[in-house]
mmCIF file of C-alpha atoms in Angstrom:
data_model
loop_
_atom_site.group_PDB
_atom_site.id
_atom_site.type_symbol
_atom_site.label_atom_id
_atom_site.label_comp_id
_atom_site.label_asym_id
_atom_site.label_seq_id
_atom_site.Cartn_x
_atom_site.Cartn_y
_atom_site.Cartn_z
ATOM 1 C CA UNK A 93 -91.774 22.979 -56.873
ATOM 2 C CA UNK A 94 -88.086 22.468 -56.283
ATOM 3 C CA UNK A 95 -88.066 26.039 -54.278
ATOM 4 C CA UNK A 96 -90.873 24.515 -52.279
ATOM 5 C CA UNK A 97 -89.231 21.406 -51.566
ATOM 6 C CA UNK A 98 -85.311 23.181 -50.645
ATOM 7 C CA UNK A 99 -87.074 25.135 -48.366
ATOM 8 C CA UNK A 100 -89.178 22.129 -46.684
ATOM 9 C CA UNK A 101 -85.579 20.529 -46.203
ATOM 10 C CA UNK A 102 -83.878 23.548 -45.164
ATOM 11 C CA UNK A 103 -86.578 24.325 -42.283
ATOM 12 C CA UNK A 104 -86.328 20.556 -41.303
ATOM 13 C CA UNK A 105 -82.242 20.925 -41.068
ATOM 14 C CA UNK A 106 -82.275 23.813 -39.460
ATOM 15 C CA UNK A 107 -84.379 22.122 -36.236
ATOM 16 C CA UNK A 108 -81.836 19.649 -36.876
ATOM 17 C CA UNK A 109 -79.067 21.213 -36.669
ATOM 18 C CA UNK A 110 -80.156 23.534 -33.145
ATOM 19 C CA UNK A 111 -81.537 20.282 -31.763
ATOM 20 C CA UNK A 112 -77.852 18.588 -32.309
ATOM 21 C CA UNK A 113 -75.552 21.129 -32.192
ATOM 22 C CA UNK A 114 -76.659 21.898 -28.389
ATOM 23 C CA UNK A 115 -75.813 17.826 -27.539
ATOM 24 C CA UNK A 116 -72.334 17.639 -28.310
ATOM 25 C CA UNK A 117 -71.318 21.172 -27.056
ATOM 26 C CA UNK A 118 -71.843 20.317 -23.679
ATOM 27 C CA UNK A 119 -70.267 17.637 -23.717
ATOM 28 C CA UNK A 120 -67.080 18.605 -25.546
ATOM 29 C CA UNK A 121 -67.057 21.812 -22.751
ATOM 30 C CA UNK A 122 -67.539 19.532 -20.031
ATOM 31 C CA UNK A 123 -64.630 17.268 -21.469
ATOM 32 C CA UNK A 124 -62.137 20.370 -22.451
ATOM 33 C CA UNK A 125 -62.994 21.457 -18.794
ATOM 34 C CA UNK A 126 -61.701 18.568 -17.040
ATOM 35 C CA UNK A 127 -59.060 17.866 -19.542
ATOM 36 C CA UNK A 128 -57.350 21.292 -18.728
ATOM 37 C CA UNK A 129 -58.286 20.291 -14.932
ATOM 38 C CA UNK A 130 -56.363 17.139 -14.964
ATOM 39 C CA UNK A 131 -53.744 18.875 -17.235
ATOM 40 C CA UNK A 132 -53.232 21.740 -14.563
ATOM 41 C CA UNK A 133 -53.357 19.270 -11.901
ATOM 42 C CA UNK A 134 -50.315 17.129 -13.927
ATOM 43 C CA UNK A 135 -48.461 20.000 -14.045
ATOM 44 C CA UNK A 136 -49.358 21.208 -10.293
ATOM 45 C CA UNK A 137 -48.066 17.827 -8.551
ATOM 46 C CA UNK A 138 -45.031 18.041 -11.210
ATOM 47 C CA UNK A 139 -43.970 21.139 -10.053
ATOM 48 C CA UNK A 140 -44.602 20.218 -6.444
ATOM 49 C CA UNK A 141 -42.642 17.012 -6.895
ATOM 50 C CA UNK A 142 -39.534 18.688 -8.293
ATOM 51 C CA UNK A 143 -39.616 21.363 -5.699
ATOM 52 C CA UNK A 144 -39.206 18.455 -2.624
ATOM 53 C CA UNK A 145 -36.735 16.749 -4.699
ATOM 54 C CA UNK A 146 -34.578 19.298 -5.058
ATOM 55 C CA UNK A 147 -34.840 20.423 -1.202
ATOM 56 C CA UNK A 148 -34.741 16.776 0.003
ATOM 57 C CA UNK A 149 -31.287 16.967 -2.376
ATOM 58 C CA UNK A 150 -29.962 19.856 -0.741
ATOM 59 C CA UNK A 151 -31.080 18.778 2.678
ATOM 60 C CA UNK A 152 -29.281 15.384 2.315
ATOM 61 C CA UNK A 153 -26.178 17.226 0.786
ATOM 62 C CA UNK A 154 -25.333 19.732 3.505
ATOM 63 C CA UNK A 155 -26.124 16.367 5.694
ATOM 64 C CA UNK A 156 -23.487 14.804 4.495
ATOM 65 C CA UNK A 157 -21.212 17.769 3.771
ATOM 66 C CA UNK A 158 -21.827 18.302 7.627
ATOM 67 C CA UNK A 159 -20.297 14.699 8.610
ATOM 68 C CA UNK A 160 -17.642 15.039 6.012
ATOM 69 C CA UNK A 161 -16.713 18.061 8.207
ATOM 70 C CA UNK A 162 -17.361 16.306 11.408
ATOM 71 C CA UNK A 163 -15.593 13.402 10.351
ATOM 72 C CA UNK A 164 -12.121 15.660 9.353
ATOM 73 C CA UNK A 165 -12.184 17.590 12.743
ATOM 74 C CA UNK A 166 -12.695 14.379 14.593
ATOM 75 C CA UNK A 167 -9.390 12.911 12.366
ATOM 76 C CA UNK A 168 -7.553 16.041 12.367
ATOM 77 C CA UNK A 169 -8.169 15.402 16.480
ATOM 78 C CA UNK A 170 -7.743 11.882 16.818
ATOM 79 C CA UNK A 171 -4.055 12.490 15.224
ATOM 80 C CA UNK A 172 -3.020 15.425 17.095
ATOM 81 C CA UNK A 173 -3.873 13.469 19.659
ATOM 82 C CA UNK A 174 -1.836 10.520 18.890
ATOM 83 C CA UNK A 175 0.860 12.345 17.764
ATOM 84 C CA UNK A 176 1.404 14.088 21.285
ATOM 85 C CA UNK A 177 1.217 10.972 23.281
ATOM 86 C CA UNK A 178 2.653 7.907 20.830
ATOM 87 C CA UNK A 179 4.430 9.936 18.122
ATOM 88 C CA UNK A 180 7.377 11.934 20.366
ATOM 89 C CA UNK A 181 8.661 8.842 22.313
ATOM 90 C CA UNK A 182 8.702 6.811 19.331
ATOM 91 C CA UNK A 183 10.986 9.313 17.494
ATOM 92 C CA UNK A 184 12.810 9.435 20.633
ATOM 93 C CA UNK A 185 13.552 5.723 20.379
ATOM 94 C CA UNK A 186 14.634 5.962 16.739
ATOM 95 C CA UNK A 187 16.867 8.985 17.121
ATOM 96 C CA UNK A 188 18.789 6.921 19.225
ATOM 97 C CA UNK A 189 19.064 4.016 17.653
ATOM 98 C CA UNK A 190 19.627 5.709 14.544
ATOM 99 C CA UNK A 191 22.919 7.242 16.592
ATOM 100 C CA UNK A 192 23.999 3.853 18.090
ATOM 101 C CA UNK A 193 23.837 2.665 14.441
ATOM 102 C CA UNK A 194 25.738 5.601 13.173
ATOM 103 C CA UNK A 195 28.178 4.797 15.890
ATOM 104 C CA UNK A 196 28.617 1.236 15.571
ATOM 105 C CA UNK A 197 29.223 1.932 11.552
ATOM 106 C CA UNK A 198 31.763 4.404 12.285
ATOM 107 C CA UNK A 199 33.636 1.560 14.628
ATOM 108 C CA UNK A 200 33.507 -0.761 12.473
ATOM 109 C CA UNK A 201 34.653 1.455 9.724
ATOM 110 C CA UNK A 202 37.818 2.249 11.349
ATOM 111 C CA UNK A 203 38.493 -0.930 12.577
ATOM 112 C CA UNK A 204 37.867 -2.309 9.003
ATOM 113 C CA UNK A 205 40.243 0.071 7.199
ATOM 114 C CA UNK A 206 43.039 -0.140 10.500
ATOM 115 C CA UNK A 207 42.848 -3.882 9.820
ATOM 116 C CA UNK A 208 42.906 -4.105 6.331
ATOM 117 C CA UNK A 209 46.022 -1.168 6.839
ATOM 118 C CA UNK A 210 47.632 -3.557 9.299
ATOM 119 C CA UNK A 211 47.817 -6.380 6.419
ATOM 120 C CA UNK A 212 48.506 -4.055 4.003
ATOM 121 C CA UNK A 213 51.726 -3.096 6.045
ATOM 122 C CA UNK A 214 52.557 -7.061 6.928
ATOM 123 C CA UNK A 215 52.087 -7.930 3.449
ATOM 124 C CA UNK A 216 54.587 -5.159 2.205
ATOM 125 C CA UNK A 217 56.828 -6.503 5.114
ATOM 126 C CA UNK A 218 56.653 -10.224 3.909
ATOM 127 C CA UNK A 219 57.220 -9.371 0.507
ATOM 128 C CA UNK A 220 60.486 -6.504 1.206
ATOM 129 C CA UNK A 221 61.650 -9.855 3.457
ATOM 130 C CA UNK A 222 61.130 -12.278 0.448
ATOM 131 C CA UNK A 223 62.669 -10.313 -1.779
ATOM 132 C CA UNK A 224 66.028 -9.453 0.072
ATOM 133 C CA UNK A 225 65.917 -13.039 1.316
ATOM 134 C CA UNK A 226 65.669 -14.092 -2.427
ATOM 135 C CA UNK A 227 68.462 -11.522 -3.224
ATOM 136 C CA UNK A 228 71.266 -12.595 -0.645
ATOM 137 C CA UNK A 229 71.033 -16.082 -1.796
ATOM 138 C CA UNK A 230 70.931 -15.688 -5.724
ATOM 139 C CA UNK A 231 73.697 -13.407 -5.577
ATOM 140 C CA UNK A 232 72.602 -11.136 -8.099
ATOM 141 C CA UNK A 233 71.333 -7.237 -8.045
ATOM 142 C CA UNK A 234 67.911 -7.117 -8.352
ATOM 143 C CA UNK A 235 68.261 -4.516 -11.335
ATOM 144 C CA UNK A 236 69.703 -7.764 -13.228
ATOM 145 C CA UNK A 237 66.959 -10.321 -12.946
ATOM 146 C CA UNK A 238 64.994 -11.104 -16.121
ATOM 147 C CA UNK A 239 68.321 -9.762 -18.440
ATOM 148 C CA UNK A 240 69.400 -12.000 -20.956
ATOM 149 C CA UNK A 241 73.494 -12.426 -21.986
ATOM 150 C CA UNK A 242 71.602 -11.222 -25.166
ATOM 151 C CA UNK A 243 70.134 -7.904 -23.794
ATOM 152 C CA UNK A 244 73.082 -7.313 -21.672
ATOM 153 C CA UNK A 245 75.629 -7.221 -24.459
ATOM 154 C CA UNK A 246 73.222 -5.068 -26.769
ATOM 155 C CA UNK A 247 73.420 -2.591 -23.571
ATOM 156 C CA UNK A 248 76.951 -2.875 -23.214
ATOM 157 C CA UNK A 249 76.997 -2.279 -27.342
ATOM 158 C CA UNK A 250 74.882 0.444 -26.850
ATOM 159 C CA UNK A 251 76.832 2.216 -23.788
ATOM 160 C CA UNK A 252 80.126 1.251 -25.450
ATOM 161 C CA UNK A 253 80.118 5.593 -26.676
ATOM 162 C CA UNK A 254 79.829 6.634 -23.284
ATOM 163 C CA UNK A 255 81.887 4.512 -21.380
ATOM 164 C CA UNK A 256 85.041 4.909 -23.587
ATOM 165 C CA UNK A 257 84.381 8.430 -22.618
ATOM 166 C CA UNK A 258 84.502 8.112 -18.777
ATOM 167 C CA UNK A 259 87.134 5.835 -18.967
ATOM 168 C CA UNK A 260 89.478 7.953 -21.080
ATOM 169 C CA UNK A 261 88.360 10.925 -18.557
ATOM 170 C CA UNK A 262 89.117 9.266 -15.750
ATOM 171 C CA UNK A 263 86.280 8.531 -14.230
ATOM 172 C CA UNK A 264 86.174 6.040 -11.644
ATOM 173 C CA UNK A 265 88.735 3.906 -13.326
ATOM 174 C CA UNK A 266 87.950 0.715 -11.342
ATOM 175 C CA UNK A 267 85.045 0.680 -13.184
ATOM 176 C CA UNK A 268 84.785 2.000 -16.244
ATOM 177 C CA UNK A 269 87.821 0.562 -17.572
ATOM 178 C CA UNK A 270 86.234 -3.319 -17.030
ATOM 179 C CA UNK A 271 82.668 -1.784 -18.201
ATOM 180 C CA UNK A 272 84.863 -0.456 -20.891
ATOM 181 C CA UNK A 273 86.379 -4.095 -21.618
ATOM 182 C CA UNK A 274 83.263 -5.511 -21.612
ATOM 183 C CA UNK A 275 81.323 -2.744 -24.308
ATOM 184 C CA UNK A 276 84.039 -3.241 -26.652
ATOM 185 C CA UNK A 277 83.663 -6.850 -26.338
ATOM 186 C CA UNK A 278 79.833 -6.916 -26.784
ATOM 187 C CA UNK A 279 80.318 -5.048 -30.112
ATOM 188 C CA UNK A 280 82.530 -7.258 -31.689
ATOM 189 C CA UNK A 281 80.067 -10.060 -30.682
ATOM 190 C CA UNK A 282 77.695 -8.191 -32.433
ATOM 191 C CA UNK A 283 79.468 -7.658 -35.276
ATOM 192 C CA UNK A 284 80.313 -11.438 -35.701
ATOM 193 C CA UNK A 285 77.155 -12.337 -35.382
ATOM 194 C CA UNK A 286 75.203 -9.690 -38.049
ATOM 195 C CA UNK A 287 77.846 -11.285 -40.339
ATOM 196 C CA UNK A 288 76.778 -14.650 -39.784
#
């Protein structure tokens, strides 16, 4: 009885199983079908998409490369052009003031260093005048000022050697024999005084 019965069932699910396996296979075709249809088409527009991107790129690109160029020849021109008509008398006008300055330095140079030469040469006059007006009416050499009595007998002291030795040679005797005088007199003031 149970072989009779399986068998009952199986011949049951087997019309089952044709009647519904039929159903959803058209279906799931007919889905696939337009899912790889839509898929394609995706991929299709994509494709189409990128293609005008990348040509409108390029065709706005060389655009604008173009008036980059344009734009440099036109500048390129515009100076060239400005140079020949504004740019030579311009550097005509400073090259010559640029030499009138030059010129008027150089004057006034000279006449700077003549003046300051000029009261270079009247100070050295006032002060050789000051000085020999200073001499004649102190009465004494020049070589003498700022010597003490001090100083001037440690000289005399000093020279005492030297004079004897011009005065005993004969050597100007008008003057070495006083100069004499006076050394040997500065030495015994010396004397007197280290044995104070």
């Amino acid at each position: 009885r149970d072989a009779a019965t399986n068998a009952a069932y199986r011949k049951r699910q087997a019309i089952v199983d044709g009647r519904m396996a039929t159903l959803g296979v058209a279906c799931a075709e007919t889905l696939a079908r337009k899912a790889r249809e839509l898929d394609e088409r995706i991929d299709r527009d994509h494709e189409e998409w990128k293609r005008k991107s990348i040509s409108e790129f390029w065709t706005r690109f060389e655009a604008e490369q173009g008036a980059v160029k344009d734009l440099a020849v036109t500048n390129k021109t515009i100076g060239a052009t400005w140079r020949a008509t504004q740019g030579a008398p311009e550097r005509a006008l400073s090259m010559e003031q640029s030499a009138l300055w030059k010129q008027q330095d150089s004057e006034f140079q000279a006449s700077s260093q003549a003046k300051a030469e000029r009261a270079r040469r009247h100070r050295d006059e006032l002060d050789d005048e000051y000085l020999r007006t200073m001499h004649s009416k102190a009465g004494t050499h020049r070589s003498d000022f700022g010597v003490t009595e001090e100083s001037l007998a440690k000289e005399m002291a000093y020279h005492k050697g030297i004079l004897d030795s011009m005065a005993a040679e004969g050597f100007r005797k008008d003057l070495t024999a006083p100069l004499s005088l006076k050394a040997q007199s500065a030495t015994m003031t010396m004397r007197g005084r280290k044995r104070r």
